Each structure stands twice: as C-alpha cells, then as structure tokens.
mmCIF file of C-alpha atoms in Angstrom:
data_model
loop_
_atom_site.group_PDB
_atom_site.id
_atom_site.type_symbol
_atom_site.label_atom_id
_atom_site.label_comp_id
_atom_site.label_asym_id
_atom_site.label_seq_id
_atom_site.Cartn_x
_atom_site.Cartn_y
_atom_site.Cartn_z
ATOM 1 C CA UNK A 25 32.667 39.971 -15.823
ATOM 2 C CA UNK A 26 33.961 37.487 -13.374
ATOM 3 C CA UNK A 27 35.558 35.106 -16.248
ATOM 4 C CA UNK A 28 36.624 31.701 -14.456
ATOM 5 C CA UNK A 29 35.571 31.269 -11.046
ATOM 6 C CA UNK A 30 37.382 28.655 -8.805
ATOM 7 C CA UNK A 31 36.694 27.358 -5.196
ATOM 8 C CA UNK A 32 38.211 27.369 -2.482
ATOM 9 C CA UNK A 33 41.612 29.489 -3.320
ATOM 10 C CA UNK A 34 43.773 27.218 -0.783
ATOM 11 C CA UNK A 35 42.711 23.993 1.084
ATOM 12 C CA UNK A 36 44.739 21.322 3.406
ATOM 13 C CA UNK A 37 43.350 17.963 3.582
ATOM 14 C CA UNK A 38 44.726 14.857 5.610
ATOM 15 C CA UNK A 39 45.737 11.807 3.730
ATOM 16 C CA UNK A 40 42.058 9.721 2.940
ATOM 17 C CA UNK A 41 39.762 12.600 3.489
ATOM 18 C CA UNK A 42 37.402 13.446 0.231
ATOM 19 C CA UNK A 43 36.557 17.133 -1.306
ATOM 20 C CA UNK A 44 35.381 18.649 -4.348
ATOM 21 C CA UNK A 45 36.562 21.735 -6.149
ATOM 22 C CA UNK A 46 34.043 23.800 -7.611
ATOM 23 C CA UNK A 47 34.203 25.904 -10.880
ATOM 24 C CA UNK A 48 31.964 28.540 -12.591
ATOM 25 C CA UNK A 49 32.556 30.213 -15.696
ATOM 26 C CA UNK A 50 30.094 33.459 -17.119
ATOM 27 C CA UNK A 51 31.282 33.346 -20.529
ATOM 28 C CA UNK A 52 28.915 30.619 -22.271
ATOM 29 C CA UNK A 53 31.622 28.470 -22.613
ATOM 30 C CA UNK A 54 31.016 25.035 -24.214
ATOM 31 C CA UNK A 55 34.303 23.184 -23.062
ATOM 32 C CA UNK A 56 35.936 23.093 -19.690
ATOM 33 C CA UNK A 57 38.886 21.495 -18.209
ATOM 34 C CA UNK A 58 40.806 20.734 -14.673
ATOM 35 C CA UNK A 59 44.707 21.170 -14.824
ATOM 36 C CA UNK A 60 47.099 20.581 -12.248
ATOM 37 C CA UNK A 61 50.353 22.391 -11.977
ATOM 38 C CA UNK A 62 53.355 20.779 -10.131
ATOM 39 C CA UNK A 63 57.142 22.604 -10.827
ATOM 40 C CA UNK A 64 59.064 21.083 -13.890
ATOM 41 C CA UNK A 65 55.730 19.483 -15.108
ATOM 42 C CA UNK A 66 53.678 21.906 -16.370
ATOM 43 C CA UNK A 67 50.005 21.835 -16.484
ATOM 44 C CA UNK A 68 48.707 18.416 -16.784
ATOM 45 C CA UNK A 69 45.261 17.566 -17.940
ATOM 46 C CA UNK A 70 43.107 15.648 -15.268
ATOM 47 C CA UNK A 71 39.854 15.508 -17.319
ATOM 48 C CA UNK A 72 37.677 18.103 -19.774
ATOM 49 C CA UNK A 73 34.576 18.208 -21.374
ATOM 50 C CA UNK A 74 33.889 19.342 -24.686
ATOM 51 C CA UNK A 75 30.606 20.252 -24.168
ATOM 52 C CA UNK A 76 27.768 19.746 -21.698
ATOM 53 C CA UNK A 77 26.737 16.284 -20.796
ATOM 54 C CA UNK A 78 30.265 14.647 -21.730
ATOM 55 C CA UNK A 79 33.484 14.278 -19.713
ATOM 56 C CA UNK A 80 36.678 12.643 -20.669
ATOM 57 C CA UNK A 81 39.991 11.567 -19.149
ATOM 58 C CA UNK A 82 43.009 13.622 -19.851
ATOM 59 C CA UNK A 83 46.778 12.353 -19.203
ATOM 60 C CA UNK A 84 46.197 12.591 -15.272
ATOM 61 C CA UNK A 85 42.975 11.169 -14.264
ATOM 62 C CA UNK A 86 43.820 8.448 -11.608
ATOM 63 C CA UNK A 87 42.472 9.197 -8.386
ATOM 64 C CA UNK A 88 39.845 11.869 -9.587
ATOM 65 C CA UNK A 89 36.315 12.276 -10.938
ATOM 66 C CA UNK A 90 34.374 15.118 -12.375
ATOM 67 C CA UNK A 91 30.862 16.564 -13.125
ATOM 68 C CA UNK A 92 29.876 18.829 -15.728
ATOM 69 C CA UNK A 93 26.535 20.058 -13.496
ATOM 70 C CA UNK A 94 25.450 22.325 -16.047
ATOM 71 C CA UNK A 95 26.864 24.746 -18.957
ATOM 72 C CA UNK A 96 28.540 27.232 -16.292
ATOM 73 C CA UNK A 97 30.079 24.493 -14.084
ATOM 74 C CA UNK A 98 32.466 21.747 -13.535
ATOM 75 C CA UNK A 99 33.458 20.000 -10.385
ATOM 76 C CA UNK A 100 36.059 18.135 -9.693
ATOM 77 C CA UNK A 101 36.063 15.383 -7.311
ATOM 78 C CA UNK A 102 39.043 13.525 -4.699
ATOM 79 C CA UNK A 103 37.438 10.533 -3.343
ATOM 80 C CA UNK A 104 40.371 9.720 -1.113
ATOM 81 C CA UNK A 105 43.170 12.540 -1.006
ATOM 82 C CA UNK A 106 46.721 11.789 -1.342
ATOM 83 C CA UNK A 107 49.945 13.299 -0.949
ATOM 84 C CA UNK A 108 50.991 12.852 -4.287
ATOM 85 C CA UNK A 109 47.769 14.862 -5.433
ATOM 86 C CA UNK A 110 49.065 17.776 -3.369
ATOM 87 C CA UNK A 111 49.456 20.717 -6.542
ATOM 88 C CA UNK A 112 48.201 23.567 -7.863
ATOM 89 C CA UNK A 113 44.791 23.022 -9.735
ATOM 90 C CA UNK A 114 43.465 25.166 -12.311
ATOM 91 C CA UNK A 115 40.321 25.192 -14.246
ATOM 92 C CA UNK A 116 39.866 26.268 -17.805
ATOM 93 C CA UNK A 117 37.271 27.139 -20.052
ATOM 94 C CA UNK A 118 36.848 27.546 -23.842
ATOM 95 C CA UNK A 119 34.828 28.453 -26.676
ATOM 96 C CA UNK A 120 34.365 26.157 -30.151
ATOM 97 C CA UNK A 121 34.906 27.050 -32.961
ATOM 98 C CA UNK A 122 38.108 28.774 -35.097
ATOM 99 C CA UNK A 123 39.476 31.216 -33.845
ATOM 100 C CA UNK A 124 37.975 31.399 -30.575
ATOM 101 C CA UNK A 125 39.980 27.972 -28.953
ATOM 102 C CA UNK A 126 42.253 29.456 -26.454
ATOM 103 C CA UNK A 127 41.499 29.097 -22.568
ATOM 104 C CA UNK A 128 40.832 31.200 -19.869
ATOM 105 C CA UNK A 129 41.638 30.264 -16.640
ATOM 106 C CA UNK A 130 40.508 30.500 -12.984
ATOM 107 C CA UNK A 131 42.555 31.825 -9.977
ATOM 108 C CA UNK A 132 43.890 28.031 -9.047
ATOM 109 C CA UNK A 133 43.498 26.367 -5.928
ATOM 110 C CA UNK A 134 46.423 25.007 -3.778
ATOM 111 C CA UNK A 135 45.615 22.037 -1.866
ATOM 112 C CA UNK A 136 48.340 20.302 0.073
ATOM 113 C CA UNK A 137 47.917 16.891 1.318
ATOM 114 C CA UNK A 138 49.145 15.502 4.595
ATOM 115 C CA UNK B 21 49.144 10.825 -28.751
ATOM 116 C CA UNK B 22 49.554 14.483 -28.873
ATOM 117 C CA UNK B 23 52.320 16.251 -27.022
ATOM 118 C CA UNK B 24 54.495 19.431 -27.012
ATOM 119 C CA UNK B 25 58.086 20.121 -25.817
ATOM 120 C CA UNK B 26 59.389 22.970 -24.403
ATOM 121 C CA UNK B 27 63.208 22.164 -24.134
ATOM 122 C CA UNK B 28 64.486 25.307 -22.423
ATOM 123 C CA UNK B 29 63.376 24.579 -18.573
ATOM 124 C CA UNK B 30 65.014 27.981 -17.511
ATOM 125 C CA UNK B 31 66.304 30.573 -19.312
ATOM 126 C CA UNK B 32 68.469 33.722 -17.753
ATOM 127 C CA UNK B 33 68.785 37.062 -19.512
ATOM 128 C CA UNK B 34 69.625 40.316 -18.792
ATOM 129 C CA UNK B 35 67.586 43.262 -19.505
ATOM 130 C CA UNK B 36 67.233 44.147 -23.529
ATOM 131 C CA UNK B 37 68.813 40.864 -25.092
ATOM 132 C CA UNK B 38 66.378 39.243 -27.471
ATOM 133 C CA UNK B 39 64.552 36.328 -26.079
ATOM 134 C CA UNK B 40 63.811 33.026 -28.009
ATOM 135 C CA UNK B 41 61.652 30.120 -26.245
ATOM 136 C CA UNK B 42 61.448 27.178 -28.116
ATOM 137 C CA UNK B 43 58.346 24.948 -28.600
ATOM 138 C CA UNK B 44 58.044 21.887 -30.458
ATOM 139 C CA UNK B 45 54.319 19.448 -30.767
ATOM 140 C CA UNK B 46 53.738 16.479 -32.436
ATOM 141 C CA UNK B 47 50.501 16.138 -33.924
ATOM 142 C CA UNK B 48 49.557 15.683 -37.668
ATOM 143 C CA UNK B 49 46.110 17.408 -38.239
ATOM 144 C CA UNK B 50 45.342 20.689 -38.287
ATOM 145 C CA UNK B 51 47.025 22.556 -35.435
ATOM 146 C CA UNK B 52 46.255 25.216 -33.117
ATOM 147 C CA UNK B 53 48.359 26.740 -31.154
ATOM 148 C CA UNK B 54 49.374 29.120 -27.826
ATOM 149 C CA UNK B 55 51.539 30.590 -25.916
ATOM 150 C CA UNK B 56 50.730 31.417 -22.315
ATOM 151 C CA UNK B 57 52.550 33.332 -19.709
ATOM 152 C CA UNK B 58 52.226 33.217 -15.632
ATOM 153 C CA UNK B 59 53.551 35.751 -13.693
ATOM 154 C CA UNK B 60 54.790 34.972 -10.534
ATOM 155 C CA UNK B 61 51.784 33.691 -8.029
ATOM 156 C CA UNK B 62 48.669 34.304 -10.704
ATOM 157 C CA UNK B 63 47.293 32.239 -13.023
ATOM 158 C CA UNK B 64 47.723 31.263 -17.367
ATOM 159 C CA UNK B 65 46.815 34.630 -19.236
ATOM 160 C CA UNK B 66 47.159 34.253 -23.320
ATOM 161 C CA UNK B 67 50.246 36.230 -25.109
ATOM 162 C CA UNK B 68 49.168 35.177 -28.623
ATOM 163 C CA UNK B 69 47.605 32.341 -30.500
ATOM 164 C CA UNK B 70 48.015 31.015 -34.710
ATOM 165 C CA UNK B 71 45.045 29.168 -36.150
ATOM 166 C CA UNK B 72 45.728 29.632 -39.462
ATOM 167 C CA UNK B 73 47.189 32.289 -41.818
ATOM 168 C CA UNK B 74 50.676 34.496 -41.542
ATOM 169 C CA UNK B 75 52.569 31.929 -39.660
ATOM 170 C CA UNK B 76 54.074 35.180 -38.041
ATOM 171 C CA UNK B 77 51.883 36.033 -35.056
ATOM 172 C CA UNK B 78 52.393 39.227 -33.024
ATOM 173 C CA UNK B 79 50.897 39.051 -29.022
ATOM 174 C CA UNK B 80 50.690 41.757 -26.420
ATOM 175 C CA UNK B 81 53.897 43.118 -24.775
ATOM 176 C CA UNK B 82 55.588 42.786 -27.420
ATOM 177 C CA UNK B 83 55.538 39.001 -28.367
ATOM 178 C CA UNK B 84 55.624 37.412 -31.246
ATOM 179 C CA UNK B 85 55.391 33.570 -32.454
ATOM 180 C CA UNK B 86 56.404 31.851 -36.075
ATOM 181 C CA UNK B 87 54.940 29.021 -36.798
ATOM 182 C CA UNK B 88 57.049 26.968 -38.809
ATOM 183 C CA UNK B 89 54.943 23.521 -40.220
ATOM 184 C CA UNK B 90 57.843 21.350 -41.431
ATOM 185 C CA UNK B 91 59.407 21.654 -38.063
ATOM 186 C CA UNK B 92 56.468 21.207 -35.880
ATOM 187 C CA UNK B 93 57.810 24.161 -34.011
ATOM 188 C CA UNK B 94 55.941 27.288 -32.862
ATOM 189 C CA UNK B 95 58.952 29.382 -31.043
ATOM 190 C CA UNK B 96 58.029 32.663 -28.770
ATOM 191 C CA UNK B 97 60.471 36.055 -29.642
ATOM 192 C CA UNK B 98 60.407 39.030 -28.028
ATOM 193 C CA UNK B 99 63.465 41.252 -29.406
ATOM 194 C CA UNK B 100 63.977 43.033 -26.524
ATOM 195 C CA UNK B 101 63.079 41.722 -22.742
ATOM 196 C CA UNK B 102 62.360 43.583 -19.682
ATOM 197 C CA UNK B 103 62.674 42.783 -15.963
ATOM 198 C CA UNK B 104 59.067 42.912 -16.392
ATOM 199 C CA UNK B 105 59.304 39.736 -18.406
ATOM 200 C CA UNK B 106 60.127 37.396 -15.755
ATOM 201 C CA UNK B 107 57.606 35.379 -15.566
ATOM 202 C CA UNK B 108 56.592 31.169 -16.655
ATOM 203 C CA UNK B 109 56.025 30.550 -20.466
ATOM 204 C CA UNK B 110 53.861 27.631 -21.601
ATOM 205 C CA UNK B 111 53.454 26.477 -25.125
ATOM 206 C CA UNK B 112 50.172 24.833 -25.489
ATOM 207 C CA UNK B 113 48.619 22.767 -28.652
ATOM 208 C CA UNK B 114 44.379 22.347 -28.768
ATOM 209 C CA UNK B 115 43.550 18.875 -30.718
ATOM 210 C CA UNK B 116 40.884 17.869 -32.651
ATOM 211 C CA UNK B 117 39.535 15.988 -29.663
ATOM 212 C CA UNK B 118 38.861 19.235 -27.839
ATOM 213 C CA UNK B 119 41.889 18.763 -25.595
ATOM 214 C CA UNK B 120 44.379 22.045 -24.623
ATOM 215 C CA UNK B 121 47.439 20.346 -24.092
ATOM 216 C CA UNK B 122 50.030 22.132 -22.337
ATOM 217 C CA UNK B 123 54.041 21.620 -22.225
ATOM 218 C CA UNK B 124 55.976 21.585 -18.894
ATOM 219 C CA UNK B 125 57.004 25.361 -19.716
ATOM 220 C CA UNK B 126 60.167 27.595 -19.213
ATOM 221 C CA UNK B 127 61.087 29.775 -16.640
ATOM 222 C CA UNK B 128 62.430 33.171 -17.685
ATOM 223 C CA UNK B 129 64.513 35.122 -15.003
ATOM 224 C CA UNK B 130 65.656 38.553 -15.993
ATOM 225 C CA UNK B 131 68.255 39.922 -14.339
ATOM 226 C CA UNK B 132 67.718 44.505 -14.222
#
C-alpha cells in the first residue's frame, strides 16, 4: 500500500522557470492538501480540497495554483518560481468523517530556487 | 481565523525526564485535534489524535495528550523520554471547513 505518493523527491529551479508537483494517494481519500515546511514556521497550508471537484486557498497561496485531476490526485502548480518559494513541500490526504480526520502524508519534495 | 500555538520552539532533555509540549488553538466549534512527530529527514507520521470522549488520549511510543476545553490547550506527555525521541513535534487542529491546520512545532533534542 503505497499511502501518499509525491513527485519529484528533490528539484532545483532558476528564478522564473514554471513546474508542477504531482501527488497520488491509494487510500480513497476525499480531501487533500499541499503544505510547505520552512524551519521555525511549521507547515503552512498552500491550498486543499475537501473533496473532488473543489479547491480552496489556505494561509499560503500567493504564487501557486492547484488541480484536483481526479479522486487519487492533486497537483500543484509554480507559474513563475521564486526564491522565497524555495521549502520543503508536503502533500496530505484525509478521510471524512469522525474519527477518521487525521492526515497522511507523502515523502516531501525539496525544491530550491535560484 | 483558526490557529494553534506551540510556544516551546526547542526543548532539551536528557534521557528519562518527563517531557511536556505545550499546544494551545483558538477555535470555538467542535475541535479535533493531533499531534504529529517528524523524525529527522522523513516526513509527518500521527502519535495520537482526540475527537471526542476521555480528554486523556494515549498514542504510540508511549505518548499521551489531555485535552483540556476551558484552556484551549491539548499538551503532549511522555513520562519518560528516550534518545529515540528526538525528533520535530507538531500540534495540529482540523476545522469545520475541512482545513488541517498545523502550528510552527517544537524541536526536541535529547541528550543520551
């Protein structure tokens, strides 16, 4: 059971240059989210979506966009990189209903920004 | 809007003093509520979770949570640490509007 699946692992982009992250999850998920992790900060929400078919900003959402493709996937989207989006990104998924809220995460993808 | 705060950024112990992280959200509807831990270079794995119920909470490795209402607080224990410990600690809050929000976490160093 490959959980949360994340591509790449590690990526370096020059400043103005575009690329999307991919994730996958197996578990029939309804919501999924993109975090990013810088130190002191914590994880940040960029964007989520509750279910499929709906996508919503989080606290971080400048300079991104997303797509929720299907059930299993949501990409996430720099149009024109930055250094200040260098960080650690992490996507999420979860189920609904009580009880079964927490999130499971993928592997997290570095990208630094030059 | 909703929001949690972790206020210990880095905590030091030595091995086998009890550990206390605190955690404190602010949000007035019905709350759920984690604790994560990430060990060094891998990613958020769960220790424990309280939807509703015992406001005591027991994780793996020997974790445990109280949730205490009137304080907003949901603090992480563990009465005994090990060098196997060291790790990051998140506190984390899901909302009603399907949002996991996370705070900026404490850093637990244990020294063997």
């Amino acid at each position: 059971n490959a959980g949360v699946t994340q591509t790449p692992k590690f990526q370096v982009l020059k400043t103005g240059q575009s690329m999307t992250l991919q994730c996958a999850q197996d578990m029939n998920h309804n919501s999924m989210y993109w975090y990013r992790q810088d130190p002191g900060m914590g994880l940040r929400l960029i964007y989520y979506s509750a279910s499929e078919g709906t996508t919503d900003k989080g606290e971080v959402p400048n300079g991104y966009n997303v797509s929720r493709l299907n059930k299993r996937e949501f990409s996430l989207r720099l149009e024109s990189a930055a250094p200040s989006q260098t960080s650690v990104y992490f996507c999420a998924s979860s189920e609904a209903g009580t009880g079964k809220l927490e999130a499971f995460f993928g592997q997290g993808t570095r990208l630094t920004v030059v | 809007a909703q929001s949690v705060s972790q206020h210990n950024h880095h905590v030091i112990l030595s091995e086998a003093a009890s550990l206390e992280l605190g955690c404190n959200y602010s949000y007035g509807g019905t709350v759920n509520l984690f604790w994560y831990v990430q060990y060094p270079g891998q990613h958020l794995q769960l220790l424990l979770k309280y939807f509703s119920g015992d406001p005591l909470v027991k994780g793996i490795k020997g974790f445990e949570a109280e949730f205490i209402k009137s304080k907003f607080s949901f603090n992480l224990r563990k009465p005994s640490v090990q060098w196997s410990d060291t790790a990051e600690y998140f506190c984390a809050v899901y909302s009603s509007a399907s949002k996991i929000i996370f705070g900026s976490g404490t850093r637990l160093s244990i020294r063997p």
